[in-house]
């Protein structure tokens, strides 16, 4: 069974940090670009960050640039999202998704991933930023 499983969410105070993990089972992430998305209550899902299949390109939404870092560890079949300086507006369910399209081999685009869809999605992990 092909699955993506997110973990690492939780409750954190403003200014704090969390590291989310996205682990794959049933397939190897080596051949996939990965996107992190989030959906806050009452809002549409938005792209947060992406990493190309070869790991050479990363992109971030303006709202998280300079605070979040995406990385991949193919040996562990896992992609991470390090989130620092968290704000209450970062509160959301965070999802990772995988896509093996050739266009993402050396680059990635949150806009394209959002509009074209992704092959696989995890079920999400809740991040709550509150004092």
PDB file of C-alpha atoms in Angstrom, residues 13-130:
ATOM      1  CA  UNK A  13       3.880  28.864  21.588  1.00  0.00           C
ATOM      2  CA  UNK A  14       4.429  31.797  19.223  1.00  0.00           C
ATOM      3  CA  UNK A  15       8.093  32.058  18.387  1.00  0.00           C
ATOM      4  CA  UNK A  16       8.617  28.339  18.871  1.00  0.00           C
ATOM      5  CA  UNK A  17       9.731  25.639  16.459  1.00  0.00           C
ATOM      6  CA  UNK A  18       8.494  22.324  15.136  1.00  0.00           C
ATOM      7  CA  UNK A  19       9.873  19.852  12.630  1.00  0.00           C
ATOM      8  CA  UNK A  20       7.366  18.005  10.518  1.00  0.00           C
ATOM      9  CA  UNK A  21       8.245  14.699   8.872  1.00  0.00           C
ATOM     10  CA  UNK A  22       6.724  13.107   5.802  1.00  0.00           C
ATOM     11  CA  UNK A  23       7.542   9.422   5.555  1.00  0.00           C
ATOM     12  CA  UNK A  24       6.723   7.239   2.575  1.00  0.00           C
ATOM     13  CA  UNK A  25       5.834   3.583   2.683  1.00  0.00           C
ATOM     14  CA  UNK A  26       5.272   1.276  -0.254  1.00  0.00           C
ATOM     15  CA  UNK A  27       7.325   3.433  -2.613  1.00  0.00           C
ATOM     16  CA  UNK A  28      10.581   5.344  -2.657  1.00  0.00           C
ATOM     17  CA  UNK A  29      10.610   9.126  -2.546  1.00  0.00           C
ATOM     18  CA  UNK A  30      13.805   9.249  -4.649  1.00  0.00           C
ATOM     19  CA  UNK A  31      11.718   9.726  -7.799  1.00  0.00           C
ATOM     20  CA  UNK A  32       9.248  12.253  -6.451  1.00  0.00           C
ATOM     21  CA  UNK A  33       9.089  15.961  -5.887  1.00  0.00           C
ATOM     22  CA  UNK A  34       7.455  16.827  -2.576  1.00  0.00           C
ATOM     23  CA  UNK A  35       5.170  19.645  -1.608  1.00  0.00           C
ATOM     24  CA  UNK A  36       4.015  20.748   1.818  1.00  0.00           C
ATOM     25  CA  UNK A  37       0.563  22.300   1.946  1.00  0.00           C
ATOM     26  CA  UNK A  38      -1.577  23.592   4.763  1.00  0.00           C
ATOM     27  CA  UNK A  39      -5.221  24.318   5.385  1.00  0.00           C
ATOM     28  CA  UNK A  40      -6.449  26.542   8.168  1.00  0.00           C
ATOM     29  CA  UNK A  41     -10.049  26.382   9.413  1.00  0.00           C
ATOM     30  CA  UNK A  42     -12.370  28.092   6.962  1.00  0.00           C
ATOM     31  CA  UNK A  43      -9.607  28.732   4.447  1.00  0.00           C
ATOM     32  CA  UNK A  44      -8.510  27.156   1.200  1.00  0.00           C
ATOM     33  CA  UNK A  45      -5.525  24.848   1.083  1.00  0.00           C
ATOM     34  CA  UNK A  46      -2.316  26.675   0.230  1.00  0.00           C
ATOM     35  CA  UNK A  47       1.134  25.619  -0.833  1.00  0.00           C
ATOM     36  CA  UNK A  48       3.836  26.171   1.785  1.00  0.00           C
ATOM     37  CA  UNK A  49       7.031  24.726   0.359  1.00  0.00           C
ATOM     38  CA  UNK A  50       8.295  22.319  -2.259  1.00  0.00           C
ATOM     39  CA  UNK A  51      11.487  20.476  -3.123  1.00  0.00           C
ATOM     40  CA  UNK A  52      12.426  19.106  -6.520  1.00  0.00           C
ATOM     41  CA  UNK A  53      13.037  15.427  -7.131  1.00  0.00           C
ATOM     42  CA  UNK A  54      16.796  15.900  -7.227  1.00  0.00           C
ATOM     43  CA  UNK A  55      16.691  18.061  -4.102  1.00  0.00           C
ATOM     44  CA  UNK A  56      18.442  20.919  -5.848  1.00  0.00           C
ATOM     45  CA  UNK A  57      15.558  23.390  -5.839  1.00  0.00           C
ATOM     46  CA  UNK A  58      13.334  24.527  -3.016  1.00  0.00           C
ATOM     47  CA  UNK A  59      10.602  27.115  -3.009  1.00  0.00           C
ATOM     48  CA  UNK A  60       8.552  28.758  -0.297  1.00  0.00           C
ATOM     49  CA  UNK A  61       5.386  30.741   0.070  1.00  0.00           C
ATOM     50  CA  UNK A  62       6.141  34.374   0.893  1.00  0.00           C
ATOM     51  CA  UNK A  63       4.415  33.978   4.247  1.00  0.00           C
ATOM     52  CA  UNK A  64       6.966  31.394   5.439  1.00  0.00           C
ATOM     53  CA  UNK A  65      10.098  32.450   3.591  1.00  0.00           C
ATOM     54  CA  UNK A  66      13.035  32.799   5.968  1.00  0.00           C
ATOM     55  CA  UNK A  67      11.271  30.844   8.711  1.00  0.00           C
ATOM     56  CA  UNK A  68      10.622  27.399   7.183  1.00  0.00           C
ATOM     57  CA  UNK A  69      13.123  25.022   5.611  1.00  0.00           C
ATOM     58  CA  UNK A  70      12.310  21.961   3.551  1.00  0.00           C
ATOM     59  CA  UNK A  71      14.804  19.119   3.175  1.00  0.00           C
ATOM     60  CA  UNK A  72      14.853  15.526   2.074  1.00  0.00           C
ATOM     61  CA  UNK A  73      16.679  12.436   3.299  1.00  0.00           C
ATOM     62  CA  UNK A  74      16.284   9.789   0.625  1.00  0.00           C
ATOM     63  CA  UNK A  75      18.122   7.218   2.736  1.00  0.00           C
ATOM     64  CA  UNK A  76      15.342   7.521   5.307  1.00  0.00           C
ATOM     65  CA  UNK A  77      12.648   7.913   2.620  1.00  0.00           C
ATOM     66  CA  UNK A  78      11.544  11.050   4.447  1.00  0.00           C
ATOM     67  CA  UNK A  79      11.079  14.746   3.768  1.00  0.00           C
ATOM     68  CA  UNK A  80      11.168  17.329   6.547  1.00  0.00           C
ATOM     69  CA  UNK A  81       9.744  20.778   7.112  1.00  0.00           C
ATOM     70  CA  UNK A  82      11.599  22.715   9.803  1.00  0.00           C
ATOM     71  CA  UNK A  83       9.382  25.521  11.054  1.00  0.00           C
ATOM     72  CA  UNK A  84      10.908  28.281  13.156  1.00  0.00           C
ATOM     73  CA  UNK A  85       9.561  31.543  14.553  1.00  0.00           C
ATOM     74  CA  UNK A  86       6.059  30.172  14.381  1.00  0.00           C
ATOM     75  CA  UNK A  87       3.144  32.578  14.380  1.00  0.00           C
ATOM     76  CA  UNK A  88      -0.524  32.055  15.280  1.00  0.00           C
ATOM     77  CA  UNK A  89      -1.378  32.419  11.601  1.00  0.00           C
ATOM     78  CA  UNK A  90       0.680  29.287  10.895  1.00  0.00           C
ATOM     79  CA  UNK A  91      -1.990  27.256  12.682  1.00  0.00           C
ATOM     80  CA  UNK A  92      -3.333  24.692  10.209  1.00  0.00           C
ATOM     81  CA  UNK A  93      -3.375  21.067   9.215  1.00  0.00           C
ATOM     82  CA  UNK A  94      -0.186  20.419   7.269  1.00  0.00           C
ATOM     83  CA  UNK A  95      -0.116  17.901   4.438  1.00  0.00           C
ATOM     84  CA  UNK A  96       2.708  16.509   2.379  1.00  0.00           C
ATOM     85  CA  UNK A  97       2.194  15.333  -1.187  1.00  0.00           C
ATOM     86  CA  UNK A  98       4.326  13.597  -3.795  1.00  0.00           C
ATOM     87  CA  UNK A  99       4.444  13.960  -7.569  1.00  0.00           C
ATOM     88  CA  UNK A 100       6.723  12.198 -10.068  1.00  0.00           C
ATOM     89  CA  UNK A 101       6.198  14.478 -13.056  1.00  0.00           C
ATOM     90  CA  UNK A 102       9.330  15.107 -15.102  1.00  0.00           C
ATOM     91  CA  UNK A 103       8.775  18.861 -14.859  1.00  0.00           C
ATOM     92  CA  UNK A 104       9.707  18.622 -11.167  1.00  0.00           C
ATOM     93  CA  UNK A 105      12.970  16.749 -11.697  1.00  0.00           C
ATOM     94  CA  UNK A 106      15.199  19.794 -11.168  1.00  0.00           C
ATOM     95  CA  UNK A 107      12.702  22.452 -10.117  1.00  0.00           C
ATOM     96  CA  UNK A 108       9.365  22.815  -8.388  1.00  0.00           C
ATOM     97  CA  UNK A 109       6.516  25.283  -8.369  1.00  0.00           C
ATOM     98  CA  UNK A 110       3.897  25.617  -5.660  1.00  0.00           C
ATOM     99  CA  UNK A 111       1.532  27.243  -8.123  1.00  0.00           C
ATOM    100  CA  UNK A 112       1.835  24.367 -10.592  1.00  0.00           C
ATOM    101  CA  UNK A 113       1.578  21.736  -7.879  1.00  0.00           C
ATOM    102  CA  UNK A 114      -1.551  23.400  -6.558  1.00  0.00           C
ATOM    103  CA  UNK A 115      -3.242  23.723  -9.944  1.00  0.00           C
ATOM    104  CA  UNK A 116      -2.190  20.377 -11.436  1.00  0.00           C
ATOM    105  CA  UNK A 117      -2.563  18.203  -8.377  1.00  0.00           C
ATOM    106  CA  UNK A 118      -0.256  15.636  -6.841  1.00  0.00           C
ATOM    107  CA  UNK A 119      -0.049  11.860  -7.110  1.00  0.00           C
ATOM    108  CA  UNK A 120      -0.124  11.016  -3.404  1.00  0.00           C
ATOM    109  CA  UNK A 121      -1.276  12.824  -0.289  1.00  0.00           C
ATOM    110  CA  UNK A 122      -0.858  12.186   3.402  1.00  0.00           C
ATOM    111  CA  UNK A 123      -3.684  12.600   5.897  1.00  0.00           C
ATOM    112  CA  UNK A 124      -2.133  15.617   7.576  1.00  0.00           C
ATOM    113  CA  UNK A 125      -0.796  16.668  10.948  1.00  0.00           C
ATOM    114  CA  UNK A 126      -2.226  19.510  13.030  1.00  0.00           C
ATOM    115  CA  UNK A 127      -0.027  22.439  14.020  1.00  0.00           C
ATOM    116  CA  UNK A 128      -1.433  24.847  16.581  1.00  0.00           C
ATOM    117  CA  UNK A 129       0.468  27.998  17.465  1.00  0.00           C
ATOM    118  CA  UNK A 130      -0.995  29.599  20.556  1.00  0.00           C
TER     119      UNK A 130
END
